């Protein structure tokens, strides 16, 4: 399975995003601290950076990203917002947002290893698109694993859920209450630049 293995802190710095967006609160780098200010970026470079930012955050490769954009363009509404919604609705991202994994990379691996069900059926495809009303749960046989067991104990960390997801306290069950909207995106991105890039 193809996956993104780029260094987190270095790549975050190059793309101008906080490592916290990726789930890495303590990662940082001071290498080449003035590298991003050497010259003014062209319009194309700025558009490419926004595209690379989304690809990196969600861990998708070029072909898959292009397919997402084509799907977003076919849907009614604004292509840029549709693209963000498609990426947010990936199962690995939902697992990350629900607090079942510390990073999206971790969530991708957990999904691939068959630890989750959607509406009672096991799903091991990280790119699986969830829908409003879907119920995501950790499978019964995986709940005793330390990684999941500590999510329901007294010392379980409090997770700040986005408005489109809910999770029952003390359980390993989450619900997609609605589809994500543009206002739910918690990082800076200028999706219109990506639309302009693909429109050329």
mmCIF file with all atom_site columns, C-alpha atoms in Angstrom:
data_model
loop_
_atom_site.group_PDB
_atom_site.id
_atom_site.type_symbol
_atom_site.label_atom_id
_atom_site.label_alt_id
_atom_site.label_comp_id
_atom_site.label_asym_id
_atom_site.label_entity_id
_atom_site.label_seq_id
_atom_site.pdbx_PDB_ins_code
_atom_site.Cartn_x
_atom_site.Cartn_y
_atom_site.Cartn_z
_atom_site.occupancy
_atom_site.B_iso_or_equiv
_atom_site.pdbx_formal_charge
_atom_site.auth_seq_id
_atom_site.auth_comp_id
_atom_site.auth_asym_id
_atom_site.auth_atom_id
_atom_site.pdbx_PDB_model_num
ATOM 1   C CA . UNK A 1 1   ? 0.000   0.000  0.000   1.00 0.00 ? 1   UNK A CA 1
ATOM 2   C CA . UNK A 1 2   ? 1.464   3.384  -1.010  1.00 0.00 ? 2   UNK A CA 1
ATOM 3   C CA . UNK A 1 3   ? 1.867   5.819  1.831   1.00 0.00 ? 3   UNK A CA 1
ATOM 4   C CA . UNK A 1 4   ? 3.361   9.193  2.629   1.00 0.00 ? 4   UNK A CA 1
ATOM 5   C CA . UNK A 1 5   ? 6.573   8.850  4.664   1.00 0.00 ? 5   UNK A CA 1
ATOM 6   C CA . UNK A 1 6   ? 7.821   12.431 4.553   1.00 0.00 ? 6   UNK A CA 1
ATOM 7   C CA . UNK A 1 7   ? 9.364   13.882 7.763   1.00 0.00 ? 7   UNK A CA 1
ATOM 8   C CA . UNK A 1 8   ? 6.550   15.565 9.683   1.00 0.00 ? 8   UNK A CA 1
ATOM 9   C CA . UNK A 1 9   ? 8.235   18.614 11.228  1.00 0.00 ? 9   UNK A CA 1
ATOM 10  C CA . UNK A 1 10  ? 10.297  19.467 8.154   1.00 0.00 ? 10  UNK A CA 1
ATOM 11  C CA . UNK A 1 11  ? 7.333   19.140 5.802   1.00 0.00 ? 11  UNK A CA 1
ATOM 12  C CA . UNK A 1 12  ? 5.020   21.121 8.091   1.00 0.00 ? 12  UNK A CA 1
ATOM 13  C CA . UNK A 1 13  ? 7.522   23.962 8.146   1.00 0.00 ? 13  UNK A CA 1
ATOM 14  C CA . UNK A 1 14  ? 7.853   23.941 4.369   1.00 0.00 ? 14  UNK A CA 1
ATOM 15  C CA . UNK A 1 15  ? 4.080   24.042 3.906   1.00 0.00 ? 15  UNK A CA 1
ATOM 16  C CA . UNK A 1 16  ? 3.470   26.614 6.643   1.00 0.00 ? 16  UNK A CA 1
ATOM 17  C CA . UNK A 1 17  ? 1.221   24.446 8.828   1.00 0.00 ? 17  UNK A CA 1
ATOM 18  C CA . UNK A 1 18  ? 1.410   23.622 12.518  1.00 0.00 ? 18  UNK A CA 1
ATOM 19  C CA . UNK A 1 19  ? 2.462   20.052 13.429  1.00 0.00 ? 19  UNK A CA 1
ATOM 20  C CA . UNK A 1 20  ? -0.564  20.090 15.769  1.00 0.00 ? 20  UNK A CA 1
ATOM 21  C CA . UNK A 1 21  ? -2.791  19.858 12.681  1.00 0.00 ? 21  UNK A CA 1
ATOM 22  C CA . UNK A 1 22  ? -1.141  16.494 12.044  1.00 0.00 ? 22  UNK A CA 1
ATOM 23  C CA . UNK A 1 23  ? -1.566  15.407 15.657  1.00 0.00 ? 23  UNK A CA 1
ATOM 24  C CA . UNK A 1 24  ? 2.049   16.096 16.632  1.00 0.00 ? 24  UNK A CA 1
ATOM 25  C CA . UNK A 1 25  ? 1.927   18.674 19.412  1.00 0.00 ? 25  UNK A CA 1
ATOM 26  C CA . UNK A 1 26  ? 5.635   18.518 20.307  1.00 0.00 ? 26  UNK A CA 1
ATOM 27  C CA . UNK A 1 27  ? 7.326   18.263 16.931  1.00 0.00 ? 27  UNK A CA 1
ATOM 28  C CA . UNK A 1 28  ? 9.307   21.249 15.734  1.00 0.00 ? 28  UNK A CA 1
ATOM 29  C CA . UNK A 1 29  ? 12.327  22.091 13.644  1.00 0.00 ? 29  UNK A CA 1
ATOM 30  C CA . UNK A 1 30  ? 14.640  25.095 13.466  1.00 0.00 ? 30  UNK A CA 1
ATOM 31  C CA . UNK A 1 31  ? 16.484  23.846 10.408  1.00 0.00 ? 31  UNK A CA 1
ATOM 32  C CA . UNK A 1 32  ? 16.766  26.432 7.634   1.00 0.00 ? 32  UNK A CA 1
ATOM 33  C CA . UNK A 1 33  ? 14.568  28.838 9.593   1.00 0.00 ? 33  UNK A CA 1
ATOM 34  C CA . UNK A 1 34  ? 14.813  31.540 6.918   1.00 0.00 ? 34  UNK A CA 1
ATOM 35  C CA . UNK A 1 35  ? 14.427  29.191 3.960   1.00 0.00 ? 35  UNK A CA 1
ATOM 36  C CA . UNK A 1 36  ? 10.829  30.144 3.209   1.00 0.00 ? 36  UNK A CA 1
ATOM 37  C CA . UNK A 1 37  ? 11.666  33.830 2.818   1.00 0.00 ? 37  UNK A CA 1
ATOM 38  C CA . UNK A 1 38  ? 14.351  33.635 0.141   1.00 0.00 ? 38  UNK A CA 1
ATOM 39  C CA . UNK A 1 39  ? 12.196  34.840 -2.710  1.00 0.00 ? 39  UNK A CA 1
ATOM 40  C CA . UNK A 1 40  ? 8.677   35.791 -3.574  1.00 0.00 ? 40  UNK A CA 1
ATOM 41  C CA . UNK A 1 41  ? 6.578   32.839 -4.678  1.00 0.00 ? 41  UNK A CA 1
ATOM 42  C CA . UNK A 1 42  ? 4.925   32.772 -8.060  1.00 0.00 ? 42  UNK A CA 1
ATOM 43  C CA . UNK A 1 43  ? 1.180   32.323 -8.411  1.00 0.00 ? 43  UNK A CA 1
ATOM 44  C CA . UNK A 1 44  ? 1.718   28.744 -9.543  1.00 0.00 ? 44  UNK A CA 1
ATOM 45  C CA . UNK A 1 45  ? 3.995   27.981 -6.575  1.00 0.00 ? 45  UNK A CA 1
ATOM 46  C CA . UNK A 1 46  ? 1.401   29.353 -4.147  1.00 0.00 ? 46  UNK A CA 1
ATOM 47  C CA . UNK A 1 47  ? -1.336  27.228 -5.726  1.00 0.00 ? 47  UNK A CA 1
ATOM 48  C CA . UNK A 1 48  ? 0.904   24.138 -5.648  1.00 0.00 ? 48  UNK A CA 1
ATOM 49  C CA . UNK A 1 49  ? 1.695   24.707 -1.974  1.00 0.00 ? 49  UNK A CA 1
ATOM 50  C CA . UNK A 1 50  ? -2.007  24.704 -1.055  1.00 0.00 ? 50  UNK A CA 1
ATOM 51  C CA . UNK A 1 51  ? -2.459  21.462 -2.972  1.00 0.00 ? 51  UNK A CA 1
ATOM 52  C CA . UNK A 1 52  ? 0.597   19.885 -1.337  1.00 0.00 ? 52  UNK A CA 1
ATOM 53  C CA . UNK A 1 53  ? -0.678  21.021 2.053   1.00 0.00 ? 53  UNK A CA 1
ATOM 54  C CA . UNK A 1 54  ? -3.950  19.106 1.700   1.00 0.00 ? 54  UNK A CA 1
ATOM 55  C CA . UNK A 1 55  ? -2.209  16.033 0.278   1.00 0.00 ? 55  UNK A CA 1
ATOM 56  C CA . UNK A 1 56  ? 0.168   15.983 3.220   1.00 0.00 ? 56  UNK A CA 1
ATOM 57  C CA . UNK A 1 57  ? -2.415  16.612 5.940   1.00 0.00 ? 57  UNK A CA 1
ATOM 58  C CA . UNK A 1 58  ? -4.653  13.769 4.779   1.00 0.00 ? 58  UNK A CA 1
ATOM 59  C CA . UNK A 1 59  ? -1.866  11.471 3.593   1.00 0.00 ? 59  UNK A CA 1
ATOM 60  C CA . UNK A 1 60  ? -3.112  11.021 0.034   1.00 0.00 ? 60  UNK A CA 1
ATOM 61  C CA . UNK A 1 61  ? -0.998  10.673 -3.080  1.00 0.00 ? 61  UNK A CA 1
ATOM 62  C CA . UNK A 1 62  ? -1.282  12.467 -6.419  1.00 0.00 ? 62  UNK A CA 1
ATOM 63  C CA . UNK A 1 63  ? -3.607  10.112 -8.307  1.00 0.00 ? 63  UNK A CA 1
ATOM 64  C CA . UNK A 1 64  ? -6.000  9.766  -5.396  1.00 0.00 ? 64  UNK A CA 1
ATOM 65  C CA . UNK A 1 65  ? -6.044  13.529 -4.845  1.00 0.00 ? 65  UNK A CA 1
ATOM 66  C CA . UNK A 1 66  ? -6.844  14.116 -8.521  1.00 0.00 ? 66  UNK A CA 1
ATOM 67  C CA . UNK A 1 67  ? -9.730  11.655 -8.252  1.00 0.00 ? 67  UNK A CA 1
ATOM 68  C CA . UNK A 1 68  ? -11.046 13.521 -5.216  1.00 0.00 ? 68  UNK A CA 1
ATOM 69  C CA . UNK A 1 69  ? -10.931 16.797 -7.133  1.00 0.00 ? 69  UNK A CA 1
ATOM 70  C CA . UNK A 1 70  ? -12.764 15.290 -10.112 1.00 0.00 ? 70  UNK A CA 1
ATOM 71  C CA . UNK A 1 71  ? -15.478 13.999 -7.773  1.00 0.00 ? 71  UNK A CA 1
ATOM 72  C CA . UNK A 1 72  ? -15.667 17.374 -5.998  1.00 0.00 ? 72  UNK A CA 1
ATOM 73  C CA . UNK A 1 73  ? -16.081 19.150 -9.345  1.00 0.00 ? 73  UNK A CA 1
ATOM 74  C CA . UNK A 1 74  ? -18.980 16.892 -10.344 1.00 0.00 ? 74  UNK A CA 1
ATOM 75  C CA . UNK A 1 75  ? -20.920 17.567 -7.148  1.00 0.00 ? 75  UNK A CA 1
ATOM 76  C CA . UNK A 1 76  ? -23.229 20.576 -6.818  1.00 0.00 ? 76  UNK A CA 1
ATOM 77  C CA . UNK A 1 77  ? -21.794 23.532 -4.954  1.00 0.00 ? 77  UNK A CA 1
ATOM 78  C CA . UNK A 1 78  ? -18.264 24.894 -4.779  1.00 0.00 ? 78  UNK A CA 1
ATOM 79  C CA . UNK A 1 79  ? -15.574 22.460 -5.866  1.00 0.00 ? 79  UNK A CA 1
ATOM 80  C CA . UNK A 1 80  ? -13.111 23.632 -3.214  1.00 0.00 ? 80  UNK A CA 1
ATOM 81  C CA . UNK A 1 81  ? -15.508 23.088 -0.326  1.00 0.00 ? 81  UNK A CA 1
ATOM 82  C CA . UNK A 1 82  ? -16.615 19.762 -1.780  1.00 0.00 ? 82  UNK A CA 1
ATOM 83  C CA . UNK A 1 83  ? -12.976 18.688 -1.909  1.00 0.00 ? 83  UNK A CA 1
ATOM 84  C CA . UNK A 1 84  ? -12.459 19.508 1.769   1.00 0.00 ? 84  UNK A CA 1
ATOM 85  C CA . UNK A 1 85  ? -15.617 17.599 2.666   1.00 0.00 ? 85  UNK A CA 1
ATOM 86  C CA . UNK A 1 86  ? -14.482 14.502 0.758   1.00 0.00 ? 86  UNK A CA 1
ATOM 87  C CA . UNK A 1 87  ? -11.127 14.542 2.524   1.00 0.00 ? 87  UNK A CA 1
ATOM 88  C CA . UNK A 1 88  ? -12.684 15.061 5.952   1.00 0.00 ? 88  UNK A CA 1
ATOM 89  C CA . UNK A 1 89  ? -15.094 12.166 5.370   1.00 0.00 ? 89  UNK A CA 1
ATOM 90  C CA . UNK A 1 90  ? -12.297 9.637  4.888   1.00 0.00 ? 90  UNK A CA 1
ATOM 91  C CA . UNK A 1 91  ? -12.626 6.925  7.526   1.00 0.00 ? 91  UNK A CA 1
ATOM 92  C CA . UNK A 1 92  ? -9.033  7.328  8.699   1.00 0.00 ? 92  UNK A CA 1
ATOM 93  C CA . UNK A 1 93  ? -9.630  11.053 9.255   1.00 0.00 ? 93  UNK A CA 1
ATOM 94  C CA . UNK A 1 94  ? -12.867 10.340 11.162  1.00 0.00 ? 94  UNK A CA 1
ATOM 95  C CA . UNK A 1 95  ? -11.032 7.841  13.390  1.00 0.00 ? 95  UNK A CA 1
ATOM 96  C CA . UNK A 1 96  ? -8.426  10.545 14.069  1.00 0.00 ? 96  UNK A CA 1
ATOM 97  C CA . UNK A 1 97  ? -11.069 13.216 14.723  1.00 0.00 ? 97  UNK A CA 1
ATOM 98  C CA . UNK A 1 98  ? -12.910 10.928 17.154  1.00 0.00 ? 98  UNK A CA 1
ATOM 99  C CA . UNK A 1 99  ? -9.727  10.590 19.191  1.00 0.00 ? 99  UNK A CA 1
ATOM 100 C CA . UNK A 1 100 ? -9.180  6.878  18.531  1.00 0.00 ? 100 UNK A CA 1
ATOM 101 C CA . UNK A 1 101 ? -5.742  7.633  17.067  1.00 0.00 ? 101 UNK A CA 1
ATOM 102 C CA . UNK A 1 102 ? -3.179  10.316 17.869  1.00 0.00 ? 102 UNK A CA 1
ATOM 103 C CA . UNK A 1 103 ? -2.382  11.052 14.213  1.00 0.00 ? 103 UNK A CA 1
ATOM 104 C CA . UNK A 1 104 ? -3.919  10.395 10.813  1.00 0.00 ? 104 UNK A CA 1
ATOM 105 C CA . UNK A 1 105 ? -1.018  8.102  9.966   1.00 0.00 ? 105 UNK A CA 1
ATOM 106 C CA . UNK A 1 106 ? -1.782  6.076  13.065  1.00 0.00 ? 106 UNK A CA 1
ATOM 107 C CA . UNK A 1 107 ? -5.498  6.073  12.188  1.00 0.00 ? 107 UNK A CA 1
ATOM 108 C CA . UNK A 1 108 ? -4.743  4.829  8.676   1.00 0.00 ? 108 UNK A CA 1
ATOM 109 C CA . UNK A 1 109 ? -2.817  1.884  10.082  1.00 0.00 ? 109 UNK A CA 1
ATOM 110 C CA . UNK A 1 110 ? -5.518  1.042  12.638  1.00 0.00 ? 110 UNK A CA 1
ATOM 111 C CA . UNK A 1 111 ? -8.216  1.073  9.961   1.00 0.00 ? 111 UNK A CA 1
ATOM 112 C CA . UNK A 1 112 ? -6.063  -1.104 7.678   1.00 0.00 ? 112 UNK A CA 1
ATOM 113 C CA . UNK A 1 113 ? -5.652  -3.615 10.509  1.00 0.00 ? 113 UNK A CA 1
ATOM 114 C CA . UNK A 1 114 ? -9.426  -4.110 10.739  1.00 0.00 ? 114 UNK A CA 1
ATOM 115 C CA . UNK A 1 115 ? -10.022 -2.493 14.140  1.00 0.00 ? 115 UNK A CA 1
ATOM 116 C CA . UNK A 1 116 ? -13.203 -0.602 13.170  1.00 0.00 ? 116 UNK A CA 1
ATOM 117 C CA . UNK A 1 117 ? -16.740 -1.172 12.034  1.00 0.00 ? 117 UNK A CA 1
ATOM 118 C CA . UNK A 1 118 ? -19.059 1.202  10.198  1.00 0.00 ? 118 UNK A CA 1
ATOM 119 C CA . UNK A 1 119 ? -22.708 0.494  10.930  1.00 0.00 ? 119 UNK A CA 1
ATOM 120 C CA . UNK A 1 120 ? -21.732 -2.887 12.346  1.00 0.00 ? 120 UNK A CA 1
ATOM 121 C CA . UNK A 1 121 ? -19.646 -4.021 9.362   1.00 0.00 ? 121 UNK A CA 1
ATOM 122 C CA . UNK A 1 122 ? -15.861 -4.200 9.458   1.00 0.00 ? 122 UNK A CA 1
ATOM 123 C CA . UNK A 1 123 ? -14.158 -1.747 7.135   1.00 0.00 ? 123 UNK A CA 1
ATOM 124 C CA . UNK A 1 124 ? -10.401 -1.789 6.528   1.00 0.00 ? 124 UNK A CA 1
ATOM 125 C CA . UNK A 1 125 ? -10.225 0.833  3.772   1.00 0.00 ? 125 UNK A CA 1
ATOM 126 C CA . UNK A 1 126 ? -8.769  4.138  5.077   1.00 0.00 ? 126 UNK A CA 1
ATOM 127 C CA . UNK A 1 127 ? -10.317 6.098  2.182   1.00 0.00 ? 127 UNK A CA 1
ATOM 128 C CA . UNK A 1 128 ? -13.833 4.770  2.847   1.00 0.00 ? 128 UNK A CA 1
ATOM 129 C CA . UNK A 1 129 ? -16.292 7.665  2.696   1.00 0.00 ? 129 UNK A CA 1
ATOM 130 C CA . UNK A 1 130 ? -18.513 7.988  5.759   1.00 0.00 ? 130 UNK A CA 1
ATOM 131 C CA . UNK A 1 131 ? -22.001 9.479  5.509   1.00 0.00 ? 131 UNK A CA 1
ATOM 132 C CA . UNK A 1 132 ? -24.282 11.351 7.874   1.00 0.00 ? 132 UNK A CA 1
ATOM 133 C CA . UNK A 1 133 ? -25.738 8.899  10.362  1.00 0.00 ? 133 UNK A CA 1
ATOM 134 C CA . UNK A 1 134 ? -22.878 6.392  10.127  1.00 0.00 ? 134 UNK A CA 1
ATOM 135 C CA . UNK A 1 135 ? -21.789 4.782  13.406  1.00 0.00 ? 135 UNK A CA 1
ATOM 136 C CA . UNK A 1 136 ? -18.081 4.076  13.825  1.00 0.00 ? 136 UNK A CA 1
ATOM 137 C CA . UNK A 1 137 ? -17.029 1.646  16.559  1.00 0.00 ? 137 UNK A CA 1
ATOM 138 C CA . UNK A 1 138 ? -13.931 -0.219 17.662  1.00 0.00 ? 138 UNK A CA 1
ATOM 139 C CA . UNK A 1 139 ? -14.545 -3.929 17.087  1.00 0.00 ? 139 UNK A CA 1
ATOM 140 C CA . UNK A 1 140 ? -15.267 -5.957 20.208  1.00 0.00 ? 140 UNK A CA 1
ATOM 141 C CA . UNK A 1 141 ? -12.100 -8.030 19.917  1.00 0.00 ? 141 UNK A CA 1
ATOM 142 C CA . UNK A 1 142 ? -9.859  -4.945 19.830  1.00 0.00 ? 142 UNK A CA 1
ATOM 143 C CA . UNK A 1 143 ? -11.261 -3.118 22.860  1.00 0.00 ? 143 UNK A CA 1
ATOM 144 C CA . UNK A 1 144 ? -8.918  -4.843 25.307  1.00 0.00 ? 144 UNK A CA 1
ATOM 145 C CA . UNK A 1 145 ? -5.847  -3.637 23.437  1.00 0.00 ? 145 UNK A CA 1
ATOM 146 C CA . UNK A 1 146 ? -4.052  -1.074 25.589  1.00 0.00 ? 146 UNK A CA 1
ATOM 147 C CA . UNK A 1 147 ? -4.285  1.569  22.872  1.00 0.00 ? 147 UNK A CA 1
ATOM 148 C CA . UNK A 1 148 ? -8.087  1.464  23.002  1.00 0.00 ? 148 UNK A CA 1
ATOM 149 C CA . UNK A 1 149 ? -8.596  0.458  26.632  1.00 0.00 ? 149 UNK A CA 1
ATOM 150 C CA . UNK A 1 150 ? -6.990  3.672  27.873  1.00 0.00 ? 150 UNK A CA 1
ATOM 151 C CA . UNK A 1 151 ? -9.482  5.722  25.842  1.00 0.00 ? 151 UNK A CA 1
ATOM 152 C CA . UNK A 1 152 ? -12.368 4.725  28.104  1.00 0.00 ? 152 UNK A CA 1
ATOM 153 C CA . UNK A 1 153 ? -10.729 4.736  31.541  1.00 0.00 ? 153 UNK A CA 1
ATOM 154 C CA . UNK A 1 154 ? -10.809 7.420  34.212  1.00 0.00 ? 154 UNK A CA 1
ATOM 155 C CA . UNK A 1 155 ? -7.571  8.868  32.851  1.00 0.00 ? 155 UNK A CA 1
ATOM 156 C CA . UNK A 1 156 ? -8.817  9.045  29.280  1.00 0.00 ? 156 UNK A CA 1
ATOM 157 C CA . UNK A 1 157 ? -7.836  12.250 27.520  1.00 0.00 ? 157 UNK A CA 1
ATOM 158 C CA . UNK A 1 158 ? -10.593 14.717 26.684  1.00 0.00 ? 158 UNK A CA 1
ATOM 159 C CA . UNK A 1 159 ? -11.000 15.007 22.921  1.00 0.00 ? 159 UNK A CA 1
ATOM 160 C CA . UNK A 1 160 ? -12.233 18.214 21.298  1.00 0.00 ? 160 UNK A CA 1
ATOM 161 C CA . UNK A 1 161 ? -14.613 16.821 18.697  1.00 0.00 ? 161 UNK A CA 1
ATOM 162 C CA . UNK A 1 162 ? -15.582 18.789 15.587  1.00 0.00 ? 162 UNK A CA 1
ATOM 163 C CA . UNK A 1 163 ? -19.231 19.806 15.412  1.00 0.00 ? 163 UNK A CA 1
ATOM 164 C CA . UNK A 1 164 ? -20.132 17.152 12.850  1.00 0.00 ? 164 UNK A CA 1
ATOM 165 C CA . UNK A 1 165 ? -19.105 14.205 15.043  1.00 0.00 ? 165 UNK A CA 1
ATOM 166 C CA . UNK A 1 166 ? -20.301 12.902 18.408  1.00 0.00 ? 166 UNK A CA 1
ATOM 167 C CA . UNK A 1 167 ? -18.914 10.243 20.708  1.00 0.00 ? 167 UNK A CA 1
ATOM 168 C CA . UNK A 1 168 ? -20.603 8.628  23.662  1.00 0.00 ? 168 UNK A CA 1
ATOM 169 C CA . UNK A 1 169 ? -18.638 9.277  26.862  1.00 0.00 ? 169 UNK A CA 1
ATOM 170 C CA . UNK A 1 170 ? -16.711 6.277  28.109  1.00 0.00 ? 170 UNK A CA 1
ATOM 171 C CA . UNK A 1 171 ? -17.376 4.232  24.971  1.00 0.00 ? 171 UNK A CA 1
ATOM 172 C CA . UNK A 1 172 ? -15.605 3.481  21.732  1.00 0.00 ? 172 UNK A CA 1
ATOM 173 C CA . UNK A 1 173 ? -18.570 4.474  19.611  1.00 0.00 ? 173 UNK A CA 1
ATOM 174 C CA . UNK A 1 174 ? -18.798 7.589  17.480  1.00 0.00 ? 174 UNK A CA 1
ATOM 175 C CA . UNK A 1 175 ? -21.494 8.953  15.176  1.00 0.00 ? 175 UNK A CA 1
ATOM 176 C CA . UNK A 1 176 ? -21.331 11.163 12.087  1.00 0.00 ? 176 UNK A CA 1
ATOM 177 C CA . UNK A 1 177 ? -24.153 13.528 13.018  1.00 0.00 ? 177 UNK A CA 1
ATOM 178 C CA . UNK A 1 178 ? -23.881 15.519 9.770   1.00 0.00 ? 178 UNK A CA 1
ATOM 179 C CA . UNK A 1 179 ? -21.477 16.095 6.907   1.00 0.00 ? 179 UNK A CA 1
ATOM 180 C CA . UNK A 1 180 ? -18.623 18.523 7.644   1.00 0.00 ? 180 UNK A CA 1
ATOM 181 C CA . UNK A 1 181 ? -18.937 22.125 6.476   1.00 0.00 ? 181 UNK A CA 1
ATOM 182 C CA . UNK A 1 182 ? -16.289 24.676 5.518   1.00 0.00 ? 182 UNK A CA 1
ATOM 183 C CA . UNK A 1 183 ? -16.515 26.273 8.972   1.00 0.00 ? 183 UNK A CA 1
ATOM 184 C CA . UNK A 1 184 ? -15.506 22.942 10.553  1.00 0.00 ? 184 UNK A CA 1
ATOM 185 C CA . UNK A 1 185 ? -12.036 23.010 8.985   1.00 0.00 ? 185 UNK A CA 1
ATOM 186 C CA . UNK A 1 186 ? -9.588  23.820 11.781  1.00 0.00 ? 186 UNK A CA 1
ATOM 187 C CA . UNK A 1 187 ? -6.510  24.760 9.746   1.00 0.00 ? 187 UNK A CA 1
ATOM 188 C CA . UNK A 1 188 ? -5.771  27.494 7.242   1.00 0.00 ? 188 UNK A CA 1
ATOM 189 C CA . UNK A 1 189 ? -6.181  26.555 3.599   1.00 0.00 ? 189 UNK A CA 1
ATOM 190 C CA . UNK A 1 190 ? -7.112  28.532 0.512   1.00 0.00 ? 190 UNK A CA 1
ATOM 191 C CA . UNK A 1 191 ? -8.955  25.868 -1.418  1.00 0.00 ? 191 UNK A CA 1
ATOM 192 C CA . UNK A 1 192 ? -9.868  28.299 -4.205  1.00 0.00 ? 192 UNK A CA 1
ATOM 193 C CA . UNK A 1 193 ? -6.194  28.302 -5.224  1.00 0.00 ? 193 UNK A CA 1
ATOM 194 C CA . UNK A 1 194 ? -6.377  24.535 -5.777  1.00 0.00 ? 194 UNK A CA 1
ATOM 195 C CA . UNK A 1 195 ? -9.460  25.012 -7.948  1.00 0.00 ? 195 UNK A CA 1
ATOM 196 C CA . UNK A 1 196 ? -7.574  27.645 -9.967  1.00 0.00 ? 196 UNK A CA 1
ATOM 197 C CA . UNK A 1 197 ? -4.623  25.261 -10.347 1.00 0.00 ? 197 UNK A CA 1
ATOM 198 C CA . UNK A 1 198 ? -6.792  22.494 -11.777 1.00 0.00 ? 198 UNK A CA 1
ATOM 199 C CA . UNK A 1 199 ? -8.670  24.947 -13.981 1.00 0.00 ? 199 UNK A CA 1
ATOM 200 C CA . UNK A 1 200 ? -5.587  25.805 -16.027 1.00 0.00 ? 200 UNK A CA 1
#
